[in-house]
Amino acid sequence: MLNYIESRDNAKIKNAVKISQDAKYRRENGVFFASTRKVVCDIIDAGFEAVAVFALESEYEKIKSYTADIPVYVVSRQVCEKLSESKTEDGVFGVFKTKPVDRGKIFSADRLLVLQDIQDPNNMGAILRTALGFGYDNVVVSDKCRDIYSRKVIRTSMTASVKVNVLRTADLISLTESLRQKGFTTVAACLEGASELGRVKTKLPVALYIGNEGNGLSKDVISACDIRLKIPMSDRIESLNRAVSRAVLMWELRE
C-alpha cells in the first residue's frame, strides 16, 4: 500500500525542504536532498541509503523498480510545488544519507583535486563532473566552497558530487604540507610566475589546486605548492571558459 501526502505542512515535507535549503542542517544530520527522476534513480543505483522518496502519482510507475525497499510517498501537485526548485523538475525527489569521507583514500590517491572557495553551484557541479570523468575520485574542498550536497550542485554534476570522496578542510596550508610529506607533487593553477602546461614534468601522485571564480587561488596557497602552471594561450584571446580550462588541466595531469 502506498503512502500519500497531500498537505504542504506535513512534517516529512517540511523536513525535506529544510534539508534541501540548509547546508548546516545537512552536515549535522548526514543527509542530502536530490531532485528529478534520473538523479534520484542514479543515486539509488550508486548504493546510497534512501531515507525517503517523494513522487507524483504519475511518476511512481517509472521509479517503482528502483524503490522496492525504500519508503515512497506519493505527493499531491501542491506538495510537489513546495519541493520543487524550478518548473523543469519532474516530480521525483529523494532524501538520502551521506557517506563518510575516507581520509585514507585522500592521502593515498594518485590524483587529487583541491578546490579553494568555489562559490557558484553550476561551476562546482561542472568541476566535479569533470573530475570524476578524468579519474579524480578524491577531492579536497575549503570550508568556503559551495556545499557539494546542494541540490543544484548534485544536479549540475549529474550526481558526481556525491560519488567522489570529498574532504572538507579549514586549513589548506596544513593539508598541503601533509600532502607533500606523503610524496604528492602539489600544482597551483595560476598565472603569476607560472610555467606553461607541458613544459614542466610532474609525477604521480599529484594534487591539482584550483581557485575561486573571481580571485583564483590565494597567495599563501600558491606559495605552499611545488609548481605553478598555466595553460599556454594565443594572444588573440585573453582566457578560456573556466570549466574548459580546468578540464584541460585535469586531463594533462592525469598521468
Coordinates of C-alpha atoms in Angstrom, one line a residue:
M1 CA 0.0 0.0 0.0
L2 CA 1.4 3.4 -1.0
N3 CA 1.7 6.3 1.5
Y4 CA 0.0 9.5 0.4
I5 CA 0.9 13.1 1.4
E6 CA -1.5 15.8 0.4
S7 CA -0.6 18.6 2.8
R8 CA 2.2 21.1 2.3
D9 CA 2.5 21.3 6.1
N10 CA 3.3 17.6 6.5
A11 CA 6.3 17.1 8.9
K12 CA 8.2 14.9 6.4
I13 CA 7.8 17.5 3.7
K14 CA 8.9 20.3 5.9
N15 CA 12.0 18.3 6.9
A16 CA 12.8 17.5 3.3
V17 CA 12.6 21.2 2.4
K18 CA 14.9 22.1 5.2
I19 CA 17.4 19.5 4.1
S20 CA 17.3 20.9 0.6
Q21 CA 17.8 24.5 1.7
D22 CA 20.1 24.3 4.8
A23 CA 23.8 23.2 4.3
K24 CA 24.5 23.3 8.0
Y25 CA 21.5 21.1 8.7
R26 CA 22.6 18.6 6.1
R27 CA 26.0 18.3 7.6
E28 CA 24.8 18.0 11.1
N29 CA 22.3 15.2 10.2
G30 CA 24.3 13.5 7.5
V31 CA 21.6 13.7 4.9
F32 CA 21.0 15.4 1.5
F33 CA 18.1 16.1 -0.9
A34 CA 18.0 15.3 -4.6
S35 CA 15.5 16.0 -7.3
T36 CA 14.4 14.7 -10.7
R37 CA 13.8 11.0 -11.6
K38 CA 17.1 10.5 -13.3
V39 CA 19.2 11.9 -10.5
V40 CA 17.3 10.1 -7.7
C41 CA 17.4 6.7 -9.5
D42 CA 21.1 7.2 -10.3
I43 CA 21.9 7.9 -6.6
I44 CA 19.9 4.8 -5.6
D45 CA 21.9 2.7 -8.2
A46 CA 25.1 4.1 -6.7
G47 CA 24.3 2.4 -3.4
F48 CA 23.2 5.4 -1.2
E49 CA 20.8 4.6 1.6
A50 CA 17.5 6.3 0.9
V51 CA 15.6 7.8 3.8
A52 CA 12.5 8.6 1.7
V53 CA 11.4 9.1 -1.9
F54 CA 8.6 11.5 -2.9
A55 CA 6.9 11.3 -6.2
L56 CA 3.8 12.5 -8.1
E57 CA 1.5 9.5 -8.7
S58 CA 2.1 9.9 -12.5
E59 CA 5.8 9.3 -11.9
Y60 CA 5.5 6.5 -9.4
E61 CA 5.4 3.7 -12.0
K62 CA 8.6 5.0 -13.6
I63 CA 10.6 4.6 -10.4
K64 CA 8.8 1.6 -8.9
S65 CA 11.5 -0.9 -9.8
Y66 CA 14.2 1.3 -8.0
T67 CA 12.2 1.7 -4.8
A68 CA 11.1 -1.8 -3.7
D69 CA 12.8 -1.5 -0.3
I70 CA 12.5 2.3 0.1
P71 CA 9.7 4.3 1.9
V72 CA 7.9 6.0 -1.0
Y73 CA 5.4 8.8 -0.6
V74 CA 3.0 9.8 -3.4
V75 CA 2.5 13.6 -3.1
S76 CA -0.1 16.0 -4.4
R77 CA 0.6 18.6 -7.0
Q78 CA 0.7 21.3 -4.3
V79 CA 3.3 19.3 -2.2
C80 CA 5.3 18.8 -5.4
E81 CA 5.4 22.5 -6.0
K82 CA 6.7 23.0 -2.4
L83 CA 9.5 20.5 -3.0
S84 CA 10.4 21.8 -6.5
E85 CA 13.1 24.4 -7.1
S86 CA 12.0 25.0 -10.7
K87 CA 9.4 24.2 -13.2
T88 CA 11.8 21.9 -15.1
E89 CA 11.8 19.3 -12.2
D90 CA 9.7 16.3 -13.0
G91 CA 8.1 15.5 -9.6
V92 CA 10.5 12.9 -8.1
F93 CA 12.6 13.8 -5.0
G94 CA 14.7 11.9 -2.6
V95 CA 16.3 12.2 0.8
F96 CA 19.5 10.2 1.3
K97 CA 22.2 9.6 3.9
T98 CA 25.6 10.9 3.1
K99 CA 28.6 8.6 3.1
P100 CA 31.5 9.4 5.5
V101 CA 34.7 10.7 4.0
D102 CA 37.5 8.2 3.6
R103 CA 40.6 10.2 4.7
G104 CA 42.9 7.2 3.9
K105 CA 41.9 7.4 0.2
I106 CA 42.6 11.1 0.1
F107 CA 46.2 10.7 1.1
S108 CA 46.8 7.5 -0.9
A109 CA 45.2 8.7 -4.2
D110 CA 47.3 9.0 -7.4
R111 CA 45.3 12.1 -8.5
L112 CA 43.8 14.6 -6.1
L113 CA 41.8 17.8 -6.8
V114 CA 41.9 20.6 -4.3
L115 CA 39.4 23.4 -4.6
Q116 CA 39.5 26.8 -2.8
D117 CA 36.4 28.8 -2.2
I118 CA 34.4 27.8 -5.3
Q119 CA 31.1 29.6 -4.9
D120 CA 28.9 29.1 -8.0
P121 CA 26.9 25.8 -7.7
N122 CA 26.9 25.3 -11.5
N123 CA 30.7 25.8 -11.6
M124 CA 31.2 23.4 -8.7
G125 CA 29.0 20.8 -10.3
A126 CA 30.8 21.1 -13.7
I127 CA 34.2 20.8 -12.0
L128 CA 33.2 17.6 -10.0
R129 CA 31.6 16.0 -13.1
T130 CA 34.9 16.6 -15.0
A131 CA 36.9 15.4 -12.0
L132 CA 35.1 12.1 -11.8
G133 CA 35.3 11.6 -15.6
F134 CA 39.1 12.1 -15.6
G135 CA 39.7 9.8 -12.6
Y136 CA 39.9 12.3 -9.8
D137 CA 37.8 10.3 -7.4
N138 CA 39.2 12.1 -4.4
V139 CA 38.7 15.9 -3.8
V140 CA 39.5 18.3 -1.0
V141 CA 37.4 21.5 -0.7
S142 CA 38.0 24.5 1.5
D143 CA 35.3 25.3 4.1
K144 CA 34.2 28.3 2.0
C145 CA 33.4 26.2 -1.0
R146 CA 29.8 25.6 -2.1
D147 CA 28.3 22.6 -0.4
I148 CA 28.7 19.5 -2.6
Y149 CA 25.4 18.3 -1.4
S150 CA 23.5 21.3 -2.7
R151 CA 20.7 20.0 -4.8
K152 CA 21.8 22.3 -7.7
V153 CA 25.4 21.0 -7.4
I154 CA 24.2 17.4 -7.4
R155 CA 22.0 18.0 -10.5
T156 CA 24.6 20.0 -12.4
S157 CA 27.3 17.4 -11.7
M158 CA 25.0 14.6 -12.8
T159 CA 25.4 13.1 -9.3
A160 CA 29.3 13.2 -9.5
S161 CA 29.4 15.4 -6.4
V162 CA 28.0 12.6 -4.2
K163 CA 30.1 9.9 -5.8
V164 CA 33.5 11.4 -5.3
N165 CA 35.3 11.1 -1.9
V166 CA 35.4 14.7 -0.5
L167 CA 37.3 16.0 2.4
R168 CA 36.3 19.5 3.7
T169 CA 39.0 21.5 5.5
A170 CA 39.5 24.9 7.0
D171 CA 43.3 24.8 6.6
L172 CA 44.6 24.2 3.1
I173 CA 48.2 25.2 4.1
S174 CA 48.4 22.4 6.7
L175 CA 46.8 20.0 4.2
T176 CA 49.3 20.9 1.5
E177 CA 52.2 20.2 3.9
S178 CA 50.7 16.8 4.7
L179 CA 50.3 16.0 1.0
R180 CA 53.9 17.0 0.3
Q181 CA 55.1 14.7 3.2
K182 CA 53.1 11.9 1.5
G183 CA 55.0 12.4 -1.7
F184 CA 52.4 14.5 -3.7
T185 CA 53.5 17.0 -6.3
T186 CA 51.3 20.0 -5.5
V187 CA 50.4 22.0 -8.5
A188 CA 48.8 25.5 -8.3
A189 CA 46.7 26.6 -11.3
C190 CA 47.5 30.3 -11.6
L191 CA 49.0 33.0 -13.9
E192 CA 51.6 34.9 -11.9
G193 CA 55.0 33.2 -12.1
A194 CA 53.6 30.1 -13.7
S195 CA 55.2 27.8 -16.2
E196 CA 53.2 26.8 -19.3
L197 CA 51.5 23.5 -19.2
G198 CA 53.6 20.8 -20.9
R199 CA 56.9 22.4 -20.1
V200 CA 57.1 21.1 -16.6
K201 CA 57.3 17.4 -15.7
T202 CA 55.1 16.2 -12.9
K203 CA 54.8 12.8 -11.4
L204 CA 52.1 10.9 -9.6
P205 CA 50.8 11.3 -7.0
V206 CA 49.7 14.8 -8.0
A207 CA 47.4 17.3 -6.3
L208 CA 45.9 20.0 -8.6
Y209 CA 44.8 23.2 -6.9
I210 CA 42.1 25.3 -8.4
G211 CA 40.8 28.6 -7.0
N212 CA 37.8 30.8 -6.7
E213 CA 36.0 32.1 -9.8
G214 CA 36.9 35.7 -9.3
N215 CA 40.2 35.7 -7.3
G216 CA 41.8 32.4 -8.1
L217 CA 44.0 30.7 -5.5
S218 CA 45.2 32.8 -2.5
K219 CA 48.8 33.8 -2.5
D220 CA 49.6 31.7 0.6
V221 CA 48.2 28.6 -1.0
I222 CA 50.1 29.3 -4.3
S223 CA 53.3 29.7 -2.2
A224 CA 52.8 26.4 -0.4
C225 CA 52.6 24.5 -3.7
D226 CA 55.6 22.9 -5.5
I227 CA 54.7 24.0 -9.1
R228 CA 52.7 26.9 -10.7
L229 CA 51.1 26.1 -14.0
K230 CA 49.1 27.9 -16.6
I231 CA 47.6 27.0 -20.0
P232 CA 49.5 28.5 -23.0
M233 CA 47.2 30.8 -24.9
S234 CA 47.1 32.5 -28.2
D235 CA 47.5 36.3 -27.9
R236 CA 44.2 36.6 -29.8
I237 CA 42.2 35.6 -26.8
E238 CA 42.5 36.5 -23.1
S239 CA 41.3 33.3 -21.5
L240 CA 39.3 30.1 -21.8
N241 CA 36.0 29.4 -20.2
R242 CA 36.8 28.3 -16.6
A243 CA 35.2 24.9 -16.9
V244 CA 37.2 24.3 -20.1
S245 CA 40.5 25.4 -18.6
R246 CA 40.0 23.2 -15.6
A247 CA 39.2 20.2 -17.8
V248 CA 42.4 20.8 -19.7
L249 CA 44.5 20.9 -16.5
M250 CA 42.9 17.7 -15.1
W251 CA 43.4 15.9 -18.4
E252 CA 47.1 17.0 -18.7
L253 CA 47.9 16.0 -15.2
R254 CA 46.0 12.7 -15.1
E255 CA 49.2 10.6 -15.7

